[in-house]
GROMACS .gro file of C-alpha atoms in nm:
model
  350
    1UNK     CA    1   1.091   3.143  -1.290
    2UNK     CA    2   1.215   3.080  -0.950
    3UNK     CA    3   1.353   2.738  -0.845
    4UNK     CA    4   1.103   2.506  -0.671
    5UNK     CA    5   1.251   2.252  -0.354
    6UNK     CA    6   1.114   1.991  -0.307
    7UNK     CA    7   1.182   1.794   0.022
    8UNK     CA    8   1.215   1.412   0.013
    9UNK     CA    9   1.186   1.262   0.342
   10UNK     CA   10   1.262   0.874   0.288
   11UNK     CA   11   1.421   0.577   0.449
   12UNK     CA   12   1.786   0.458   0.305
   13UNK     CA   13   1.645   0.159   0.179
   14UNK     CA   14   1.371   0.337   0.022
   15UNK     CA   15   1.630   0.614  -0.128
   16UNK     CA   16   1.826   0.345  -0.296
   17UNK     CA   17   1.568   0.190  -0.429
   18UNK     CA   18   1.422   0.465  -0.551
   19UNK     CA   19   1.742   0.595  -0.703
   20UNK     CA   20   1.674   0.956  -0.529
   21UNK     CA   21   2.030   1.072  -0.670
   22UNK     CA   22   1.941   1.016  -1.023
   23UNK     CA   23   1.568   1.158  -0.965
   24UNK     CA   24   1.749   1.486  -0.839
   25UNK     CA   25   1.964   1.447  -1.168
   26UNK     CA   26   1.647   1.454  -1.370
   27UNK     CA   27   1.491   1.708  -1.200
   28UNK     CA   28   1.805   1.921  -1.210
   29UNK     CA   29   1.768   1.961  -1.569
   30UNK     CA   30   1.394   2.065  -1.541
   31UNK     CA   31   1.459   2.357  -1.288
   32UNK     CA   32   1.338   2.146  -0.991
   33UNK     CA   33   1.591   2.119  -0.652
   34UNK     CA   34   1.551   1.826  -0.463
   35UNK     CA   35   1.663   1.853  -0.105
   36UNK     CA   36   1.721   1.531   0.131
   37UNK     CA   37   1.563   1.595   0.436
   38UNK     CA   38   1.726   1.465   0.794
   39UNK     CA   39   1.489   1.431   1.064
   40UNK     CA   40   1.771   1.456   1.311
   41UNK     CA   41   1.793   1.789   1.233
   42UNK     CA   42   1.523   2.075   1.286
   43UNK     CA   43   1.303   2.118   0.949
   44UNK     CA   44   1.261   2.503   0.974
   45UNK     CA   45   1.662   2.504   0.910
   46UNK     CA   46   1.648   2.273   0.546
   47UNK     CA   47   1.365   2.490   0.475
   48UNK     CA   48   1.173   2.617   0.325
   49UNK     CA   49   0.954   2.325   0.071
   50UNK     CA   50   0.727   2.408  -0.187
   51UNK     CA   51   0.672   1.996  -0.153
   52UNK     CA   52   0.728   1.753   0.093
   53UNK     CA   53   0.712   1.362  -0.062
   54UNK     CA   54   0.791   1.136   0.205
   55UNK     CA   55   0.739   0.773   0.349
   56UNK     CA   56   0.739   0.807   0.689
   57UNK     CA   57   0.646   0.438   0.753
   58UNK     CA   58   0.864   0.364   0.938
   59UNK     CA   59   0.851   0.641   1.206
   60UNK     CA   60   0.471   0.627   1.244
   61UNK     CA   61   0.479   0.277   1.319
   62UNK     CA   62   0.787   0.277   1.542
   63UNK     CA   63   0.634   0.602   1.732
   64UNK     CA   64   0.326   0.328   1.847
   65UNK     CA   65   0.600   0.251   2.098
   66UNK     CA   66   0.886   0.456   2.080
   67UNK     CA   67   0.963   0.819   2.225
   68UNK     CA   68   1.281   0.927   2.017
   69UNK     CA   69   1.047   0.861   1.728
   70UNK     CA   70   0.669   0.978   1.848
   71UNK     CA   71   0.977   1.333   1.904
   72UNK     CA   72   1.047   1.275   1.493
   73UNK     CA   73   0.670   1.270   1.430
   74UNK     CA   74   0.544   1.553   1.628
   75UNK     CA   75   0.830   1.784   1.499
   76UNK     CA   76   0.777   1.715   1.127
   77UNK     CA   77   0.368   1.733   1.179
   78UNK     CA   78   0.469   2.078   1.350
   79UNK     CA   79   0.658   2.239   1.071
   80UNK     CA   80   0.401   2.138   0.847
   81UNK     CA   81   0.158   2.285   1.044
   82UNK     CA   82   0.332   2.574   1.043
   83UNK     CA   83   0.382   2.597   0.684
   84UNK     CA   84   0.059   2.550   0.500
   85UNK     CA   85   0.212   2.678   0.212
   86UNK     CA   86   0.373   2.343   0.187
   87UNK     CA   87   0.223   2.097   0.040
   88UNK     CA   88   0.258   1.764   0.195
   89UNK     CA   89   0.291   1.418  -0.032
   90UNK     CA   90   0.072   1.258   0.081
   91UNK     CA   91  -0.148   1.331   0.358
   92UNK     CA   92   0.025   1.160   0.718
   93UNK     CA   93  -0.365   1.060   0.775
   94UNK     CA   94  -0.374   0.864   0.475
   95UNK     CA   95  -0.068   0.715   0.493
   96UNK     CA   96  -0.129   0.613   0.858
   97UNK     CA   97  -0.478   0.457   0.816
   98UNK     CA   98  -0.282   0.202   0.459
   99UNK     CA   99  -0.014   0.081   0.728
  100UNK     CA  100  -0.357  -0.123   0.920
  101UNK     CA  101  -0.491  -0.416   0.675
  102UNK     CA  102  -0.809  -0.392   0.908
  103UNK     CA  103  -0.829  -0.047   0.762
  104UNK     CA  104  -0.689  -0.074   0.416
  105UNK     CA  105  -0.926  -0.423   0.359
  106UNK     CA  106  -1.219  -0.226   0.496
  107UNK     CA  107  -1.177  -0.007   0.198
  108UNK     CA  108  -1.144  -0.325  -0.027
  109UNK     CA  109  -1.414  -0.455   0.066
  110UNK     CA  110  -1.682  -0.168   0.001
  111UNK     CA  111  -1.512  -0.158  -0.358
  112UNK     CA  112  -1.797  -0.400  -0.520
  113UNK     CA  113  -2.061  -0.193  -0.450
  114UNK     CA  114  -1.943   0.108  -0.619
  115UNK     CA  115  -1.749  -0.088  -0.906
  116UNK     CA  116  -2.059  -0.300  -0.946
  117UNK     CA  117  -2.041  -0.190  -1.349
  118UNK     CA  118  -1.665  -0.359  -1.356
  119UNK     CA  119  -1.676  -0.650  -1.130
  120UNK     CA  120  -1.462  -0.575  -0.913
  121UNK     CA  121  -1.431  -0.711  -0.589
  122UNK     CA  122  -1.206  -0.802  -0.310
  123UNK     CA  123  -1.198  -1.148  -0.132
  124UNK     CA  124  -1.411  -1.195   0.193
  125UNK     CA  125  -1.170  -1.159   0.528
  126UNK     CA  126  -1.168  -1.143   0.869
  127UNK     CA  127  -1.015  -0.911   1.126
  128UNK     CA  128  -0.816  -1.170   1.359
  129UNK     CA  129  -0.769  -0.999   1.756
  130UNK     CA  130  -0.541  -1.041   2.010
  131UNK     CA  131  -0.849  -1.176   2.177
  132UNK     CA  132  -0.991  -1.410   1.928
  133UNK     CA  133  -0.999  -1.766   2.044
  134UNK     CA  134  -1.002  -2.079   1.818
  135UNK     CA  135  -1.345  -2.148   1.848
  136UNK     CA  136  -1.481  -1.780   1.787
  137UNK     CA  137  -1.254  -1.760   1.501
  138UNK     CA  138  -1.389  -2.070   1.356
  139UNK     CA  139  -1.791  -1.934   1.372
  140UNK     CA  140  -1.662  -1.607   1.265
  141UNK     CA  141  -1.540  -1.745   0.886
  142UNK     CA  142  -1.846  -1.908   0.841
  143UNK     CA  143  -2.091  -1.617   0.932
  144UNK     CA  144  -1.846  -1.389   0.698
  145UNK     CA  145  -1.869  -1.658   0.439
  146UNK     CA  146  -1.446  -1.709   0.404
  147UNK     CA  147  -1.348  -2.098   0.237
  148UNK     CA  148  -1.015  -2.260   0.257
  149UNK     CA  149  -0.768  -2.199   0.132
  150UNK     CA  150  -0.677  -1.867   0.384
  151UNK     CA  151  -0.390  -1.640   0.362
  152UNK     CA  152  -0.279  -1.536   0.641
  153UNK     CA  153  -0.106  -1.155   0.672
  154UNK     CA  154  -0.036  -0.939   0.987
  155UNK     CA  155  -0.199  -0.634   1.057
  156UNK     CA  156   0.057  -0.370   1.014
  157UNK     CA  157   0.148  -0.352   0.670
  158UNK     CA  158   0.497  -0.248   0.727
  159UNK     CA  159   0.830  -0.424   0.764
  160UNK     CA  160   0.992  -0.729   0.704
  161UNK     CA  161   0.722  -0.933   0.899
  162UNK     CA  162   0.481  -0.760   0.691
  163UNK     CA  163   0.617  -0.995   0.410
  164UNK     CA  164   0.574  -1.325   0.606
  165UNK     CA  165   0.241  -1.444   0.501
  166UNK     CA  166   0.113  -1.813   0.541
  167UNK     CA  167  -0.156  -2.002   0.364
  168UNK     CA  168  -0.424  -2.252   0.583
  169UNK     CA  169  -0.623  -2.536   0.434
  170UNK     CA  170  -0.812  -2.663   0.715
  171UNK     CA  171  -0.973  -2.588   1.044
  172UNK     CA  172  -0.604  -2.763   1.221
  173UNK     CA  173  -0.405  -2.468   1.035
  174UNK     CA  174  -0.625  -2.182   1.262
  175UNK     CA  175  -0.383  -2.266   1.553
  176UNK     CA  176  -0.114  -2.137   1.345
  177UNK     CA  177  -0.229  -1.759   1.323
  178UNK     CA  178  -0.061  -1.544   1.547
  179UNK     CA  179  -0.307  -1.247   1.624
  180UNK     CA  180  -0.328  -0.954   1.495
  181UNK     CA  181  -0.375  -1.035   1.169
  182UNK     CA  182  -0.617  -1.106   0.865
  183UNK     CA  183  -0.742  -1.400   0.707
  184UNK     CA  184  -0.814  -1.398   0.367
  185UNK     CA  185  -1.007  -1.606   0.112
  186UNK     CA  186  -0.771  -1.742  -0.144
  187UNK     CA  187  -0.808  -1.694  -0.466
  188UNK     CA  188  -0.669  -1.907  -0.722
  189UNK     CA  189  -0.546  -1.683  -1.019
  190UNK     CA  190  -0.308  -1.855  -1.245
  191UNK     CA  191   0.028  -1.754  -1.059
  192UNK     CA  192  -0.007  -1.424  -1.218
  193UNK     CA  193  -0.024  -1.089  -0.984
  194UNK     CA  194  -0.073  -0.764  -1.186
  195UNK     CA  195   0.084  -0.434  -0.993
  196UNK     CA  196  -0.093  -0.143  -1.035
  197UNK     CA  197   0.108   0.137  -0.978
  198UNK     CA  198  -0.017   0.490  -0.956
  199UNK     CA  199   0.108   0.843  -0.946
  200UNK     CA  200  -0.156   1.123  -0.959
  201UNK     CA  201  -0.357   1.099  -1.226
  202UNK     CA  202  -0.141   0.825  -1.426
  203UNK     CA  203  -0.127   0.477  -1.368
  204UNK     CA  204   0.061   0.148  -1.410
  205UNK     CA  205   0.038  -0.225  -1.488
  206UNK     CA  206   0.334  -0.463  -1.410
  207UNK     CA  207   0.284  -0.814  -1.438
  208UNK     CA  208   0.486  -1.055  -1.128
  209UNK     CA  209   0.466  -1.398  -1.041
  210UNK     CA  210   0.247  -1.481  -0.777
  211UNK     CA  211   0.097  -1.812  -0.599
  212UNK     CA  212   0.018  -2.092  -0.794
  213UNK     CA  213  -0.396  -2.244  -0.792
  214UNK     CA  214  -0.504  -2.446  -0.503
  215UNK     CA  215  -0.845  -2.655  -0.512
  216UNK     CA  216  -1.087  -2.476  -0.303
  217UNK     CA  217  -1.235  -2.632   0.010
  218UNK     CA  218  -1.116  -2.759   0.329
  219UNK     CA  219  -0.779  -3.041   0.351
  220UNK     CA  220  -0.594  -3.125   0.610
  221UNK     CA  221  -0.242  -3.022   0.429
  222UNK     CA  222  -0.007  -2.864   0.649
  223UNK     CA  223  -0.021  -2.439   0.673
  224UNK     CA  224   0.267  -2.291   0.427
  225UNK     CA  225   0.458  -2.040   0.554
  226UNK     CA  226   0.601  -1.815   0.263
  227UNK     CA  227   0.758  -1.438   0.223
  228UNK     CA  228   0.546  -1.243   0.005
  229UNK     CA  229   0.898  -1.107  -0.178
  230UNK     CA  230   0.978  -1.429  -0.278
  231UNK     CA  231   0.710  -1.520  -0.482
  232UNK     CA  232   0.609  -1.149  -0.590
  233UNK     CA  233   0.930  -0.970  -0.712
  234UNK     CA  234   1.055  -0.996  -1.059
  235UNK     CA  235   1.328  -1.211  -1.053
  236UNK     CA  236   1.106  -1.498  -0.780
  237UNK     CA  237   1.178  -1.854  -0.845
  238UNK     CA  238   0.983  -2.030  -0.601
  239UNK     CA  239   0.800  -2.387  -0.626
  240UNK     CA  240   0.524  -2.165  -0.492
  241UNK     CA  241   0.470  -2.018  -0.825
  242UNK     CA  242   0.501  -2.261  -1.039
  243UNK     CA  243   0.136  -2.417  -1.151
  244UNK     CA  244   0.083  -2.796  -1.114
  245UNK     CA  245  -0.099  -2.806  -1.476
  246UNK     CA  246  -0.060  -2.581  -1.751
  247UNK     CA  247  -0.349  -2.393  -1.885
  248UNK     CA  248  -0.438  -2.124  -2.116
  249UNK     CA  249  -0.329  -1.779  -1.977
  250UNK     CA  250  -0.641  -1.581  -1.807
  251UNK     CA  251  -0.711  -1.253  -2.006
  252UNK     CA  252  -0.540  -0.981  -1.879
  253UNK     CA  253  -0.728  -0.720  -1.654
  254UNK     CA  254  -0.938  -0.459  -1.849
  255UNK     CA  255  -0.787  -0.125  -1.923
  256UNK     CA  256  -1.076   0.034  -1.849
  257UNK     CA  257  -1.189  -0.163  -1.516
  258UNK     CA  258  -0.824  -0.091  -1.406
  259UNK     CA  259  -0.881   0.241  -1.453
  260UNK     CA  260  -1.223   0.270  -1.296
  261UNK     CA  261  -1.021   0.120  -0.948
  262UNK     CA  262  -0.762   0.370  -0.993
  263UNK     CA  263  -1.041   0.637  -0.990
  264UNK     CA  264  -1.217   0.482  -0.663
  265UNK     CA  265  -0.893   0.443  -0.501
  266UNK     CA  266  -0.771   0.749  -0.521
  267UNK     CA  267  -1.120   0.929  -0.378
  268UNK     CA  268  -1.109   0.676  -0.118
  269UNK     CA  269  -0.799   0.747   0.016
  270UNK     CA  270  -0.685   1.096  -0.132
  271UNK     CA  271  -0.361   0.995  -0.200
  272UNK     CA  272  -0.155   0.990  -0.504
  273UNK     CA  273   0.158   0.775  -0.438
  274UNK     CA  274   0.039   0.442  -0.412
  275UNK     CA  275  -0.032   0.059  -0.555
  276UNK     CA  276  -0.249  -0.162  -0.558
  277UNK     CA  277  -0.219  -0.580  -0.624
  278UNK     CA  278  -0.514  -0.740  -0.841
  279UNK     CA  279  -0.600  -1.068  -0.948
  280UNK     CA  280  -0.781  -1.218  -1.232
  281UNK     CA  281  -0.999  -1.535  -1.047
  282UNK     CA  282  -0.956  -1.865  -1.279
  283UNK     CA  283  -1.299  -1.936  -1.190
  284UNK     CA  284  -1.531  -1.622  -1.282
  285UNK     CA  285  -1.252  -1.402  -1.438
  286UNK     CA  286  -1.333  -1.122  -1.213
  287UNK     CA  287  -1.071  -0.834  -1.150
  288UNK     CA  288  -0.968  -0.871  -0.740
  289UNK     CA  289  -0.814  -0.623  -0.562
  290UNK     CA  290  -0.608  -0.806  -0.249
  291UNK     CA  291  -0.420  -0.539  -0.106
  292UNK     CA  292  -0.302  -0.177  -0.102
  293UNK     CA  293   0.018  -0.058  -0.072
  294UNK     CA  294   0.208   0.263   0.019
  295UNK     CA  295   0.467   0.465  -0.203
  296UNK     CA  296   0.546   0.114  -0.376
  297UNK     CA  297   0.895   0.031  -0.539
  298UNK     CA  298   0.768   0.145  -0.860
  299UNK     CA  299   0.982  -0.155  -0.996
  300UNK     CA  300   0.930  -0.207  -1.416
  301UNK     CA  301   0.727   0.165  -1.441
  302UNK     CA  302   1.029   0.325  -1.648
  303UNK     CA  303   0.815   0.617  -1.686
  304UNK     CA  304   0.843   0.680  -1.316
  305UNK     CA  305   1.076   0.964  -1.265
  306UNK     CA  306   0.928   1.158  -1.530
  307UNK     CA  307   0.544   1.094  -1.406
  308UNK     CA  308   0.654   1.152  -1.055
  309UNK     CA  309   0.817   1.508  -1.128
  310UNK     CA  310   0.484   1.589  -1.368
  311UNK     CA  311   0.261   1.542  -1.111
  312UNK     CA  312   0.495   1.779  -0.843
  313UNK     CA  313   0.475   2.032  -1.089
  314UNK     CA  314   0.110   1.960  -1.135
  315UNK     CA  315   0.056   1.981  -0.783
  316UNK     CA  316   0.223   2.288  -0.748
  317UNK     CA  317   0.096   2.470  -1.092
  318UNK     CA  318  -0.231   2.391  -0.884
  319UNK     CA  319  -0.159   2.587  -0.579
  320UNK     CA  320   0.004   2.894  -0.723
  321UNK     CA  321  -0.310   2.929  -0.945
  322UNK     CA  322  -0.549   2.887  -0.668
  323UNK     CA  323  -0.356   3.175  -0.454
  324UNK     CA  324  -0.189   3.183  -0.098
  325UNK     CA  325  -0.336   2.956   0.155
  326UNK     CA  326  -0.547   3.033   0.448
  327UNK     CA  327  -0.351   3.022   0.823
  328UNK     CA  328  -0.546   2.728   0.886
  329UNK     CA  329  -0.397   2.399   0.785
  330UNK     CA  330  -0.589   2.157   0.560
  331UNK     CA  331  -0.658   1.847   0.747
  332UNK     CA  332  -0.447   1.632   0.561
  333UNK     CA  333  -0.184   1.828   0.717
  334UNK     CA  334  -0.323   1.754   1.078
  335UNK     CA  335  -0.171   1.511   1.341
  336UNK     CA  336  -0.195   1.143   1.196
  337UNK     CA  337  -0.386   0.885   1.432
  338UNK     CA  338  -0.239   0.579   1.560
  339UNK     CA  339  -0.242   0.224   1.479
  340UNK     CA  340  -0.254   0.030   1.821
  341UNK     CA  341  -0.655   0.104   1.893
  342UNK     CA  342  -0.722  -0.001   1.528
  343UNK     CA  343  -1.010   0.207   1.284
  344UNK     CA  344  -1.352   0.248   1.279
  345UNK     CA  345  -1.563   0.249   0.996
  346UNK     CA  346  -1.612   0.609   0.975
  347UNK     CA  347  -1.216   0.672   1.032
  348UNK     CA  348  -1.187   0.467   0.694
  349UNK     CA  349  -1.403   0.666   0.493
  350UNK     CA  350  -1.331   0.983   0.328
   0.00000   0.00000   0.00000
């Protein structure tokens, strides 16, 4: 059997944490060759793939403003183009359309009526403009039915200001949201944030601190400003976290509803590499989804390298079976769209 290469196309930050020289290790000994790719250099010349897995993140949101990189995009969309034979982890639309909250939290929010059987559900929010005024802002989260507390996130879901979050008690905190962004119903949920992690058709669950409860309604405390790492990662210690009253521990989520997400999640977005963070509410124990995120740190999965390479060879046990591809490329190999004119509805959908 003939060696397959598989391409990995990932930020330095992302390869350490990843641990990419130990995942080639691993796949070494399974007759897998993992190949770093440069995007300084021209892709037909590190060629050729059977698979591509990549996190272009960064690229695709620098390229909203940046030549040198909108150059890196357009030459890695072309050799894919050119190569349908390569299969492409995952789909640059996809992957594009998780970077917006407004997108991502449109898919959240169309969650209950299909999970109606699990109650599951995602907070009410609201899609915060450059344009939005105080006032219009202010109608808009009572029409949409949002209560204080708010969290407060910015609309690109990538970076280091992607992790600056604040919460908002009252109708004084509004002045402190800097548009774009999303407001978000908080949920109280016992300081406990449960990571779903998936990777094809397996999945995940790592239990992290998270935000402590806060009484529901309106107060005129002051907005907190907080980085999502610091209360979220494994090792947090933050006064954030730590609940004001002890109480019994909520039940964990349900195997089975977790599962059933996993299921809608990946139809919704067709991708494969991805997480998303749930909540149990205190209140009605219901399973909340409150965000989506990309090719996640798979942090506490130590059945990661070995489900990652399973699903390659999954992938690729797929193609060979189904035949040669057509000259046309699939669309999920087609130029990705951009994130500066937002997402309709029907861009969301799949």
């Amino acid at each position: 059997m003939s060696v397959r290469r598989v391409g990995f196309c990932l930020s330095e930050k992302k390869r350490r944490r990843m641990n990419l020289d130990a995942f080639a290790a691993f796949c070494a000994g399974h007759g897998v060759e993992v190949v770093e790719i440069d995007l300084t250099r021209p892709l037909v010349h590190q060629g050729p793939f059977d698979i591509i897995v990549h996190k272009l993140s960064d690229v695709i949101v620098e390229a909203e403003r940046d030549s040198q990189s909108q150059r890196v995009l357009a030459d890695f969309q072309s050799y894919v183009s050119a190569h349908p034979a390569t299969v492409l982890l995952d789909p640059l639309p996809a992957m594009t359309r998780l970077l917006d909250r407004f997108a991502s939290y449109r898919i959240m929010s169309r969650l209950h009526d299909s999970l109606r059987d699990w109650c599951i559900c995602s907070p009410p929010y609201l899609e915060i403009h450059s344009d939005s005024d105080l006032p219009s802002i202010q109608q808009a989260l009572m029409t949409q039915g949002l209560s204080f507390p708010l969290i407060c996130k910015t609309r690109v879901a990538h970076g280091s200001l992607s992790h600056e979050m604040s919460l908002i008690f009252g109708a004084d905190g509004l002045a402190d949201v800097r548009p774009p962004c999303v407001l978000q119903s908080f949920v109280s949920h016992g300081a406990v944030l449960h990571k779903v992690f998936v990777v094809g058709d397996q999945h995940f669950c790592v239990k992290r601190p998270s935000l402590k409860n806060f009484p529901s309604g309106p107060c005129d405390r002051k907005t907190i400003f907080f980085n999502s790492h610091q209360v979220s990662k494994p090792e947090s210690n933050s006064h954030l976290t730590a609940l004001d009253e002890q109480k019994p521990g909520l039940p964990p989520p349900s195997s089975e509803a977790v599962a059933a997400l996993v299921r809608e999640l990946r139809a919704r977005l067709g991708m494969a590499l991805f997480g998303v963070d749930v909540i149990v509410d205190v209140h009605t124990h219901t399973l909340t989804a409150i965000d989506i995120n990309i090719f996640p740190g798979y942090e506490g999965v130590p059945q990661f390298f070995s489900s990652l390479l399973s699903h390659i060879q999954s992938v690729l046990d797929r193609q060979a079976s189904a035949g040669p591809r057509g000259a046309n490329p699939p669309e999920s190999m087609q130029a990705a769209g951009g994130l500066s004119g937002g997402l309709s509805p029907a861009e969301v959908d799949l």
